C-alpha atoms as a printed R data frame, in Angstrom:
    type eleno elety resid chain resno      x       y       z
1   ATOM     1    CA   MET     A     1 87.237 177.173  32.614
2   ATOM     2    CA   GLU     A     2 85.670 173.792  32.811
3   ATOM     3    CA   ASN     A     3 86.441 171.078  35.269
4   ATOM     4    CA   THR     A     4 88.080 168.419  33.231
5   ATOM     5    CA   ALA     A     5 88.514 165.948  36.071
6   ATOM     6    CA   THR     A     6 86.370 162.945  35.591
7   ATOM     7    CA   LYS     A     7 84.264 161.628  38.366
8   ATOM     8    CA   SER     A     8 85.236 158.146  39.348
9   ATOM     9    CA   THR     A     9 82.445 155.670  39.522
10  ATOM    10    CA   PRO     A    10 82.569 152.857  42.057
11  ATOM    11    CA   SER     A    11 83.683 149.590  40.643
12  ATOM    12    CA   ALA     A    12 81.461 146.565  40.707
13  ATOM    13    CA   LYS     A    13 83.460 145.199  43.648
14  ATOM    14    CA   GLU     A    14 82.863 148.282  45.790
15  ATOM    15    CA   VAL     A    15 79.107 148.625  45.618
16  ATOM    16    CA   SER     A    16 78.728 150.125  49.108
17  ATOM    17    CA   ALA     A    17 80.756 151.529  51.972
18  ATOM    18    CA   LEU     A    18 79.761 148.477  53.981
19  ATOM    19    CA   GLN     A    19 81.268 146.051  51.535
20  ATOM    20    CA   SER     A    20 84.289 148.293  51.059
21  ATOM    21    CA   ASN     A    21 84.885 148.356  54.823
22  ATOM    22    CA   ILE     A    22 84.588 144.594  55.114
23  ATOM    23    CA   LYS     A    23 86.931 144.171  52.153
24  ATOM    24    CA   THR     A    24 89.659 146.445  53.561
25  ATOM    25    CA   LYS     A    25 89.467 145.478  57.239
26  ATOM    26    CA   GLY     A    26 88.390 141.869  56.959
27  ATOM    27    CA   THR     A    27 87.482 140.206  60.269
28  ATOM    28    CA   ASN     A    28 88.457 143.373  62.178
29  ATOM    29    CA   SER     A    29 85.643 145.288  60.522
30  ATOM    30    CA   TYR     A    30 82.859 146.635  62.725
31  ATOM    31    CA   TYR     A    31 80.290 145.455  60.230
32  ATOM    32    CA   TYR     A    32 81.818 141.973  60.075
33  ATOM    33    CA   ALA     A    33 81.777 141.625  63.856
34  ATOM    34    CA   HIS     A    34 78.156 142.742  64.181
35  ATOM    35    CA   LYS     A    35 76.541 140.945  61.286
36  ATOM    36    CA   LYS     A    36 73.902 138.315  61.901
37  ATOM    37    CA   ARG     A    37 75.187 134.781  62.072
38  ATOM    38    CA   GLU     A    38 73.277 131.726  60.987
39  ATOM    39    CA   ASP     A    39 74.888 129.346  63.517
40  ATOM    40    CA   VAL     A    40 73.932 131.399  66.617
41  ATOM    41    CA   GLU     A    41 70.805 130.722  68.652
42  ATOM    42    CA   VAL     A    42 68.661 133.850  68.808
43  ATOM    43    CA   HIS     A    43 66.839 134.553  72.082
44  ATOM    44    CA   GLU     A    44 63.808 136.684  71.493
45  ATOM    45    CA   TRP     A    45 61.679 138.275  74.164
46  ATOM    46    CA   ASP     A    46 58.152 136.914  74.223
47  ATOM    47    CA   GLY     A    47 56.742 140.224  75.492
48  ATOM    48    CA   LYS     A    48 55.717 138.830  78.857
49  ATOM    49    CA   ALA     A    49 57.025 140.473  82.016
50  ATOM    50    CA   ALA     A    50 57.080 137.256  84.052
51  ATOM    51    CA   PRO     A    51 60.509 135.698  84.649
52  ATOM    52    CA   ARG     A    52 61.366 132.445  82.919
53  ATOM    53    CA   LEU     A    53 63.306 129.551  84.415
54  ATOM    54    CA   LEU     A    54 66.560 129.196  82.511
55  ATOM    55    CA   LYS     A    55 68.244 126.381  84.436
56  ATOM    56    CA   THR     A    56 67.809 124.196  87.502
57  ATOM    57    CA   GLN     A    57 70.518 122.639  89.596
58  ATOM    58    CA   SER     A    58 70.651 120.828  92.889
59  ATOM    59    CA   VAL     A    59 72.343 122.386  95.897
60  ATOM    60    CA   PRO     A    60 73.885 120.146  98.550
61  ATOM    61    CA   THR     A    61 72.061 120.486 101.860
62  ATOM    62    CA   SER     A    62 74.656 118.796 104.032
63  ATOM    63    CA   GLN     A    63 75.017 121.764 106.366
64  ATOM    64    CA   THR     A    64 72.121 122.929 108.471
65  ATOM    65    CA   LEU     A    65 71.958 126.604 109.218
66  ATOM    66    CA   GLU     A    66 72.537 127.564 112.811
67  ATOM    67    CA   VAL     A    67 70.082 130.188 114.019
68  ATOM    68    CA   THR     A    68 71.879 132.774 116.152
69  ATOM    69    CA   GLU     A    69 70.074 135.405 118.158
70  ATOM    70    CA   ALA     A    70 71.717 138.298 119.974
71  ATOM    71    CA   VAL     A    71 71.314 138.734 123.720
72  ATOM    72    CA   THR     A    72 69.907 142.236 124.107
73  ATOM    73    CA   ASN     A    73 68.557 142.050 127.647
74  ATOM    74    CA   TYR     A    74 71.547 142.743 129.876
75  ATOM    75    CA   ALA     A    75 72.810 145.128 132.541
76  ATOM    76    CA   TRP     A    76 76.286 146.049 133.745
77  ATOM    77    CA   ALA     A    77 77.825 147.519 136.865
78  ATOM    78    CA   ASP     A    78 81.231 149.082 137.452
79  ATOM    79    CA   GLY     A    79 83.223 148.020 140.493
80  ATOM    80    CA   LYS     A    80 86.676 148.960 141.733
81  ATOM    81    CA   LYS     A    81 88.488 145.859 140.395
82  ATOM    82    CA   ARG     A    82 85.920 144.359 138.023
83  ATOM    83    CA   VAL     A    83 82.986 145.113 135.773
84  ATOM    84    CA   SER     A    84 79.977 142.824 136.106
85  ATOM    85    CA   VAL     A    85 77.722 142.072 133.144
86  ATOM    86    CA   TYR     A    86 74.342 140.502 133.915
87  ATOM    87    CA   LEU     A    87 72.785 138.538 131.034
88  ATOM    88    CA   LYS     A    88 69.108 137.780 131.667
89  ATOM    89    CA   LEU     A    89 68.458 134.285 130.286
90  ATOM    90    CA   PRO     A    90 65.494 132.426 131.847
91  ATOM    91    CA   GLY     A    91 66.442 128.854 132.795
92  ATOM    92    CA   ILE     A    92 70.184 129.271 132.183
93  ATOM    93    CA   GLY     A    93 70.919 127.702 135.580
94  ATOM    94    CA   VAL     A    94 69.816 124.249 134.375
95  ATOM    95    CA   HIS     A    95 71.402 124.645 130.933
96  ATOM    96    CA   GLN     A    96 74.522 122.523 130.288
97  ATOM    97    CA   GLU     A    97 77.755 124.389 131.011
98  ATOM    98    CA   GLU     A    98 79.646 122.815 128.101
99  ATOM    99    CA   ASP     A    99 77.260 124.592 125.691
100 ATOM   100    CA   THR     A   100 78.460 127.974 126.972
101 ATOM   101    CA   HIS     A   101 81.592 129.263 125.222
102 ATOM   102    CA   ILE     A   102 83.377 132.437 126.315
103 ATOM   103    CA   ASP     A   103 86.071 134.005 124.152
104 ATOM   104    CA   TRP     A   104 87.835 137.147 125.262
105 ATOM   105    CA   THR     A   105 90.810 139.317 124.502
106 ATOM   106    CA   ALA     A   106 92.157 142.308 126.404
107 ATOM   107    CA   THR     A   107 89.649 144.572 124.638
108 ATOM   108    CA   SER     A   108 86.698 142.317 123.703
109 ATOM   109    CA   VAL     A   109 84.416 139.629 125.072
110 ATOM   110    CA   SER     A   110 82.122 137.156 123.321
111 ATOM   111    CA   VAL     A   111 79.676 134.663 124.842
112 ATOM   112    CA   LYS     A   112 77.913 131.961 122.800
113 ATOM   113    CA   ILE     A   113 75.292 129.753 124.376
114 ATOM   114    CA   LYS     A   114 74.392 126.814 122.130
115 ATOM   115    CA   ASN     A   115 71.117 124.874 122.222
116 ATOM   116    CA   TYR     A   116 69.317 127.509 124.277
117 ATOM   117    CA   ASP     A   117 65.628 127.322 123.326
118 ATOM   118    CA   GLY     A   118 66.595 125.659 120.046
119 ATOM   119    CA   LYS     A   119 68.991 128.395 118.946
120 ATOM   120    CA   THR     A   120 72.385 129.820 119.682
121 ATOM   121    CA   ARG     A   121 72.366 132.995 121.762
122 ATOM   122    CA   ALA     A   122 75.297 135.405 121.432
123 ATOM   123    CA   PHE     A   123 76.517 138.384 123.443
124 ATOM   124    CA   VAL     A   124 79.428 140.244 121.858
125 ATOM   125    CA   VAL     A   125 81.233 143.417 122.862
126 ATOM   126    CA   ALA     A   126 83.846 144.031 120.171
127 ATOM   127    CA   LYS     A   127 85.460 147.035 121.903
128 ATOM   128    CA   LEU     A   128 85.334 147.236 125.666
129 ATOM   129    CA   TYR     A   129 85.755 150.604 127.399
130 ATOM   130    CA   ASP     A   130 89.240 149.588 128.588
131 ATOM   131    CA   GLU     A   131 91.418 146.489 128.839
132 ATOM   132    CA   ILE     A   132 90.594 143.441 130.950
133 ATOM   133    CA   SER     A   133 92.890 140.761 132.345
134 ATOM   134    CA   ASP     A   134 90.425 137.907 132.999
135 ATOM   135    CA   VAL     A   135 86.783 136.833 132.726
136 ATOM   136    CA   LYS     A   136 84.962 134.827 135.383
137 ATOM   137    CA   THR     A   137 81.379 133.559 135.245
138 ATOM   138    CA   LYS     A   138 78.651 132.818 137.752
139 ATOM   139    CA   ARG     A   139 75.439 130.976 136.937
140 ATOM   140    CA   LYS     A   140 72.204 131.797 138.624
141 ATOM   141    CA   GLU     A   141 68.757 130.374 137.919
142 ATOM   142    CA   ASP     A   142 67.768 133.001 135.317
143 ATOM   143    CA   GLN     A   143 70.987 134.926 134.888
144 ATOM   144    CA   LEU     A   144 74.552 134.511 133.648
145 ATOM   145    CA   VAL     A   145 76.980 136.913 135.315
146 ATOM   146    CA   LEU     A   146 80.253 137.795 133.597
147 ATOM   147    CA   GLN     A   147 82.897 139.328 135.826
148 ATOM   148    CA   LEU     A   148 85.439 141.198 133.706
149 ATOM   149    CA   VAL     A   149 88.589 141.769 135.755
150 ATOM   150    CA   LYS     A   150 90.010 145.210 134.947
151 ATOM   151    CA   ALA     A   151 93.642 145.561 133.884
152 ATOM   152    CA   LYS     A   152 93.771 149.033 135.531
153 ATOM   153    CA   GLU     A   153 91.689 150.175 138.460
154 ATOM   154    CA   PHE     A   154 89.656 153.176 137.375
155 ATOM   155    CA   SER     A   155 85.983 153.919 136.713
156 ATOM   156    CA   TRP     A   156 84.384 152.810 133.478
157 ATOM   157    CA   HIS     A   157 81.790 155.263 132.182
158 ATOM   158    CA   SER     A   158 80.459 152.803 129.631
159 ATOM   159    CA   LEU     A   159 80.730 149.097 128.857
160 ATOM   160    CA   LYS     A   160 81.513 149.703 125.198
161 ATOM   161    CA   LYS     A   161 84.145 152.003 123.783
162 ATOM   162    CA   ASP     A   162 82.861 154.649 121.386
163 ATOM   163    CA   ALA     A   163 83.878 154.063 117.776
């Protein structure tokens, strides 16, 4: 028995699958979306590994950056009613008091000393060993002493609370 079915030949309109796809799906066709466009600027790589400047713009420089340095040279001592923190800062005794800012909460203490050797010095303890009720300061020639008044009278084994 012979196959009598005739093979259909593509019409002149459907020359390829590409054109057929574009015809049936229109602008939603994959091939339509990815075809080369004449109105688009083509950026070609010049083969050089060096970076190229694409654009320049000015940045406002109204704010000057404040250089802050941490105070790392300190000691502390535990007393019955208070904990003393000794910050070694040469010449702090003649430094202006209004440039020293102390912020504290029941569980943290922060000291910022502005204009000290041209920078801001900072001492921060984010989590104290236990709660405090007050902070007092004493200035010596080369040392700033913070007296942290304890909320409860018991021994502190560390200045900072473990995380």
